[in-house]
Coordinates of C-alpha atoms in Angstrom, one line a residue:
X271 CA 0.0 0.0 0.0
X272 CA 1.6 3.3 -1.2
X273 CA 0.4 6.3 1.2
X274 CA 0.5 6.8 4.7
X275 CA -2.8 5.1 6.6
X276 CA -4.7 8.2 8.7
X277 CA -7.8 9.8 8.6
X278 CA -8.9 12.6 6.6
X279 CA -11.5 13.8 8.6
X280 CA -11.0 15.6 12.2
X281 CA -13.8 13.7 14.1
X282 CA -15.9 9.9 13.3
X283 CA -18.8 13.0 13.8
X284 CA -17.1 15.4 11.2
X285 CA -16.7 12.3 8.9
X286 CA -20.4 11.5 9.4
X287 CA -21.6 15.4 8.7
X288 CA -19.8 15.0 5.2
X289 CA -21.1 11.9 4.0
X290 CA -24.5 13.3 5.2
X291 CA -24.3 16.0 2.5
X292 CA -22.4 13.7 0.1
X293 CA -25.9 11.6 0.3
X294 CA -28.2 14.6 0.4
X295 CA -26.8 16.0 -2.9
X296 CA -27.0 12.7 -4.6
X297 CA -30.5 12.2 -3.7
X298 CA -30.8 15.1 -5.7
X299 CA -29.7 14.2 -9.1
X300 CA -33.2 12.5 -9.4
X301 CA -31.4 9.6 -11.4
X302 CA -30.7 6.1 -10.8
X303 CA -27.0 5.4 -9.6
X304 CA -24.9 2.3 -8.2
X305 CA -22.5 2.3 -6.2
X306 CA -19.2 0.8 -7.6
X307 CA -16.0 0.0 -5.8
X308 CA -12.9 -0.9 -7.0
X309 CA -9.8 -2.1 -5.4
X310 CA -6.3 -0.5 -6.7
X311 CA -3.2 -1.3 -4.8
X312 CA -3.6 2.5 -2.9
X313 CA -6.5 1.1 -1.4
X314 CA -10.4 0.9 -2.3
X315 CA -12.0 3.5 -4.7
X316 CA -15.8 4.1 -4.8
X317 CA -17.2 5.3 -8.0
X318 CA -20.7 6.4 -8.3
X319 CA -22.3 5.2 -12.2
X320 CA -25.2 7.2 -13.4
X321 CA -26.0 9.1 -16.1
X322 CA -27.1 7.3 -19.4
X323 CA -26.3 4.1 -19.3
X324 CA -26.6 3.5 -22.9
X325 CA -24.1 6.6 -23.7
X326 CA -20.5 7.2 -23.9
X327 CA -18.5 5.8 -21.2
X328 CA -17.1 8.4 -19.1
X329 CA -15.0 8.8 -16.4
X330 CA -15.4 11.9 -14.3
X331 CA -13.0 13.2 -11.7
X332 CA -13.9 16.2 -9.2
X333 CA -12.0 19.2 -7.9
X334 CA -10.0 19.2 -4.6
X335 CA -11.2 18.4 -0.9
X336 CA -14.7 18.3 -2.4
X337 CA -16.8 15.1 -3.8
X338 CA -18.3 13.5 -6.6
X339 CA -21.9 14.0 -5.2
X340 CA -21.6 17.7 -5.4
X341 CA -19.6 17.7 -8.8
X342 CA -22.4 15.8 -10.1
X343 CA -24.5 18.3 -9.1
X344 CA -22.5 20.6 -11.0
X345 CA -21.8 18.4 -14.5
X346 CA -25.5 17.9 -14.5
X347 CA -25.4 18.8 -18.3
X348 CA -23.3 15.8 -18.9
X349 CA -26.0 12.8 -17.4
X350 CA -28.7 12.7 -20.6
X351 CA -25.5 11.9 -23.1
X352 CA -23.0 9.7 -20.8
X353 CA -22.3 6.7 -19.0
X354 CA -21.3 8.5 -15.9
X355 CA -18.3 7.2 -13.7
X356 CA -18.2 9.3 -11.5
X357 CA -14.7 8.8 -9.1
X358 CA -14.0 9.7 -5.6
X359 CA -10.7 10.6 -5.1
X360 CA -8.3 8.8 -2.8
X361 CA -7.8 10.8 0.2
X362 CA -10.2 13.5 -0.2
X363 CA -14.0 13.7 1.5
X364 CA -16.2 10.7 0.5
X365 CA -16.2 6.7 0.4
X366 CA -12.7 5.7 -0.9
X367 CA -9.8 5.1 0.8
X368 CA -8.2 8.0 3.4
X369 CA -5.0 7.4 1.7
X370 CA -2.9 10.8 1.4
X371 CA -1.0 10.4 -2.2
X372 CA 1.3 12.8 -3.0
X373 CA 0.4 15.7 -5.7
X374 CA 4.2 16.0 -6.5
X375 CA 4.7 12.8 -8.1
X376 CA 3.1 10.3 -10.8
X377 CA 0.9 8.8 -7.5
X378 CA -2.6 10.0 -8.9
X379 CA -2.1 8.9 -12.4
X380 CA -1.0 5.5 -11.6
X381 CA -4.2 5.2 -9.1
X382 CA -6.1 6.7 -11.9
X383 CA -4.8 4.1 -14.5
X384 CA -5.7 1.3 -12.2
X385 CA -8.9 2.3 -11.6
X386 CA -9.8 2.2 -15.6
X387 CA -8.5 -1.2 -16.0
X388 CA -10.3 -1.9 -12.7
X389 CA -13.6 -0.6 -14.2
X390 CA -12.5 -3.5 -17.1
X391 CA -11.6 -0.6 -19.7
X392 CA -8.7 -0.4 -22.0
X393 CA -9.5 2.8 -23.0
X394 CA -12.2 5.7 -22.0
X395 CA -13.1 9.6 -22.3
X396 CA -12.1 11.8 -19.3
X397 CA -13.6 15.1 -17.7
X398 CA -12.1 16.5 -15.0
X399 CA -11.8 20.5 -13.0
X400 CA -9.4 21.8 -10.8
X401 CA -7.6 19.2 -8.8
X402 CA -9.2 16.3 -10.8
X403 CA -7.7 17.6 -13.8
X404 CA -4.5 17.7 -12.2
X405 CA -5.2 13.8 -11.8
X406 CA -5.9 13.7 -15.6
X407 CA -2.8 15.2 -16.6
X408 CA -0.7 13.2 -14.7
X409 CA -2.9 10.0 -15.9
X410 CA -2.3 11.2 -19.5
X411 CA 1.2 11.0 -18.8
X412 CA 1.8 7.2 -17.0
X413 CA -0.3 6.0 -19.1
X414 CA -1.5 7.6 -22.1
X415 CA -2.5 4.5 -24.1
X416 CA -5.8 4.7 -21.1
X417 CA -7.4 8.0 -22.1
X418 CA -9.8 7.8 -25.4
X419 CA -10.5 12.0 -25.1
X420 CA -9.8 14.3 -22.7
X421 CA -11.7 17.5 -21.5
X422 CA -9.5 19.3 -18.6
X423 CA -11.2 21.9 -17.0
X424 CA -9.7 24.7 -15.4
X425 CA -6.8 22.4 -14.9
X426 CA -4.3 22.0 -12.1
X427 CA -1.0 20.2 -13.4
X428 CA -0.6 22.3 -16.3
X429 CA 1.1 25.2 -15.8
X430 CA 0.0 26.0 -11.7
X431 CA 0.2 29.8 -11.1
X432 CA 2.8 30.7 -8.2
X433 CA 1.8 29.7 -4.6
X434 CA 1.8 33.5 -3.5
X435 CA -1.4 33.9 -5.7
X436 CA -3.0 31.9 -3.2
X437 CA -1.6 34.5 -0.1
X438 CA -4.8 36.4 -0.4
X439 CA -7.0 33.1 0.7
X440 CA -4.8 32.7 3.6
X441 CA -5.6 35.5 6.1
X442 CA -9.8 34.9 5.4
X443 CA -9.0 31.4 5.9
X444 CA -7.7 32.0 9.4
X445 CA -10.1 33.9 10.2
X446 CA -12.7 31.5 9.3
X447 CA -11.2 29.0 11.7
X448 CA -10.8 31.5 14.8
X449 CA -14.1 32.6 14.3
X450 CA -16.9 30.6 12.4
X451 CA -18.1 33.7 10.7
X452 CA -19.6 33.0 6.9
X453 CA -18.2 36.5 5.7
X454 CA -14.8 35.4 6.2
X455 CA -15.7 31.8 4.2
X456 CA -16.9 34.2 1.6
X457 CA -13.8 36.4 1.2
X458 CA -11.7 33.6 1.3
X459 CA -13.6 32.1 -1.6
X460 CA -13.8 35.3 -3.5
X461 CA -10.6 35.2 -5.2
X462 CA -11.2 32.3 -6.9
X463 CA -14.7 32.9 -7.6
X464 CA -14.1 36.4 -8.4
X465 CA -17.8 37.6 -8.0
X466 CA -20.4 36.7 -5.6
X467 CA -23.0 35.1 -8.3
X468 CA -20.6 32.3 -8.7
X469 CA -20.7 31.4 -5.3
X470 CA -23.8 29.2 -4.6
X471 CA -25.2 27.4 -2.2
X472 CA -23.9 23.8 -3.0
X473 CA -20.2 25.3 -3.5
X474 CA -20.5 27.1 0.0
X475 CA -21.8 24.5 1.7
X476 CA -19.6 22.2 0.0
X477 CA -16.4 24.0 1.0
X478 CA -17.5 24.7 4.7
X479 CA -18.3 21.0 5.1
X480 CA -15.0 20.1 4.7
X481 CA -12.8 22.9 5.9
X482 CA -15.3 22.5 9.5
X483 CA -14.8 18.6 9.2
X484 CA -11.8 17.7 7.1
X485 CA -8.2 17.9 6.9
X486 CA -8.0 20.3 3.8
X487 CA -5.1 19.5 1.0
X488 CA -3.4 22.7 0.3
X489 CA -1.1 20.9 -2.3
X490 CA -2.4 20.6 -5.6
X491 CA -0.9 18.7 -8.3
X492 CA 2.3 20.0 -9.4
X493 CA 2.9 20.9 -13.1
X494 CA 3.4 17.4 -15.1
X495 CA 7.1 17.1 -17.3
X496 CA 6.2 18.0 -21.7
X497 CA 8.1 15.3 -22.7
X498 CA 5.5 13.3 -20.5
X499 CA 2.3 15.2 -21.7
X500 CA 3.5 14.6 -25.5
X501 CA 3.2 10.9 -24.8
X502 CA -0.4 11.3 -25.2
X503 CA -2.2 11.3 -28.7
X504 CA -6.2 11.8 -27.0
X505 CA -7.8 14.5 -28.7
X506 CA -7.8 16.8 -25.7
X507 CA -9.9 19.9 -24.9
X508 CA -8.5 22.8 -22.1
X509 CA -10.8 25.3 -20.8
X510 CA -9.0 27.9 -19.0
X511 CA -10.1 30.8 -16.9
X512 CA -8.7 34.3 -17.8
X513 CA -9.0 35.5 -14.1
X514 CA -8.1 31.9 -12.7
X515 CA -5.6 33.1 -9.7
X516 CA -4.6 29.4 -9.4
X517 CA -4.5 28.3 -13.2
X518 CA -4.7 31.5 -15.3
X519 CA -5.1 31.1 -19.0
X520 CA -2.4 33.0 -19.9
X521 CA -0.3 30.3 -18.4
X522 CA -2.1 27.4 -19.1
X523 CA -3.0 28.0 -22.4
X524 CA 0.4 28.4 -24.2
X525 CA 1.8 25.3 -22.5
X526 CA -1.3 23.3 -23.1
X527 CA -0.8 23.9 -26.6
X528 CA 3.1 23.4 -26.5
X529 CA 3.4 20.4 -25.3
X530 CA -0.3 18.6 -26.2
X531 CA -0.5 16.8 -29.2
X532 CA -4.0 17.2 -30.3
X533 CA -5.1 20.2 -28.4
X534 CA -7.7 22.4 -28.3
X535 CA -7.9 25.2 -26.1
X536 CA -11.0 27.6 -25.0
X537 CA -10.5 30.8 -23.1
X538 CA -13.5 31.5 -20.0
X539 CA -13.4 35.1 -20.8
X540 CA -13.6 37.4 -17.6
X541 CA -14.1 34.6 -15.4
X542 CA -12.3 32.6 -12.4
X543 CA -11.3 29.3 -11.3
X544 CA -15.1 28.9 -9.6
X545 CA -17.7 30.3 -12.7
X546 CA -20.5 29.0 -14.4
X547 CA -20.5 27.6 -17.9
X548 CA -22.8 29.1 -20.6
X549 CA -25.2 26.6 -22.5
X550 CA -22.9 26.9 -25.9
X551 CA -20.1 26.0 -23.2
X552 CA -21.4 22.7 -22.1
X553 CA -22.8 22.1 -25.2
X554 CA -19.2 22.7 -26.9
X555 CA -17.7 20.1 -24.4
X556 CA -20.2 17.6 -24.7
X557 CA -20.4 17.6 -29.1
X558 CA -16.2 17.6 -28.3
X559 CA -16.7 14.2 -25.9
X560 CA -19.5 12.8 -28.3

């Protein structure tokens, strides 16, 4: 077992408050689900598969220290065309293993690639924000032979913007935690979200769930190698936000394109790393998966 064996979670009570609104959130999808899990040699991974079960095969990874119920909440637009895997990550808040990989080397791509054999693919499409992109990008690069398309989504892993971006988060952040107040949740979400309509109620819920109950992973996946990237001939698709502070586009973009071989890449005008897509947005990544 690669990882060290602890718990995410601060309390068994804490634990039991985030799989409370994990289950509430999927009750509201309004679809039928199962509940897969697969065993990888970093420990168990549970998977949720909805959607269409007669689409495309998809596998579907969500952004940092949050979890696939809510980000199926959010890639609602992709259920009518796909065959939803939906994948909790390793280590972060919901029903897989609380095994802390590292974001600094290959760990997440090689979990990643074991979970697509494990789900008896040699092949499938990807979608994957923030964090979970980070995933993807290190996935497409251990094992690139795995990933049919890719859609990374205001992507970690890429070209990360430096760590003093995030300074801003920090003193909100602290005093969130001395003093419970929602205003100081709200700043510290504000740079990323840039205004306040992109912060709803599932995100803010979401996030104070697990910063109240979870230990939150400050690390995100470190910038993957271009000789590594290359290695992957997926038609790939890179939304970027212009105002991202922790993946701007005018980072990501230009390396994207360098070092991906068949690469698209769409700039979220005037938007953040949290924003809402338009309805020619989702419907340009799903005709993209399709």
């Amino acid at each position: 077992m690669v990882g060290i064996l602890k718990t995410i979670y601060k309390s068994e009570e804490g634990k039991n408050k985030i799989l409370s609104l994990y289950d509430k959130q999927l009750e509201r999808l309004s679809i039928p689900y199962k509940d897969l899990f697969v065993d990888t040699s970093f420990g168990s991974t549970h998977i949720i598969e909805t959607g269409n079960f007669d689409g495309v095969p998809l596998l579907v990874f969500h952004g940092g220290n949050a979890t696939s119920a809510y980000n199926l909440l959010v890639c609602n637009f992709l259920l009518k065309n796909f065959h939803i895997y939906s994948v909790d990550t390793i280590g972060h808040p919901g029903r897989s293993a609380e095994v802390s990989l590292s974001p600094n080397n290959y760990e997440y791509g090689k979990w990643a690639s074991e979970v697509i054999t494990n789900l008896n693919y040699t092949k499938i499409a990807c979608f994957a924000g923030s964090f979970g992109a980070g995933i993807l990008a290190k996935t497409m690069c251990v094992a690139p032979e795995k990933i049919e398309k890719a859609v990374l989504y205001v992507p970690a892993g890429i070209n990360n913007a430096p760590a003093i971006n995030s300074v801003r988060m920090m003193y909100p952040m602290i005093m969130y935690w001395i003093t419970h107040k929602q205003k100081w949740l709200e700043k510290c979400i504000m740079p990323m979200a840039v205004t306040k309509e992109n912060i709803d109620k599932d995100i803010f819920e979401t996030a104070k769930c697990s910063i109240d109950y979870a230990k939150i992973k400050a690390g995100m996946p470190s910038n993957v190698k271009g000789s590594d990237l290359r290695k992957c001939k997926a038609s790939t698709l890179v939304l970027a936000g212009e105002y991202d502070c922790l993946f701007p586009a005018k980072r990501v973009i230009p390396r994207a394109n360098k070092y991906i071989t068949h690469c698209t890449t769409y700039l979220i005008k005037k938007r953040g790393h949290i924003n809402v897509l338009t309805k020619s947005e989702k419907q340009m990544i799903i005709d993209f998966l399709l």
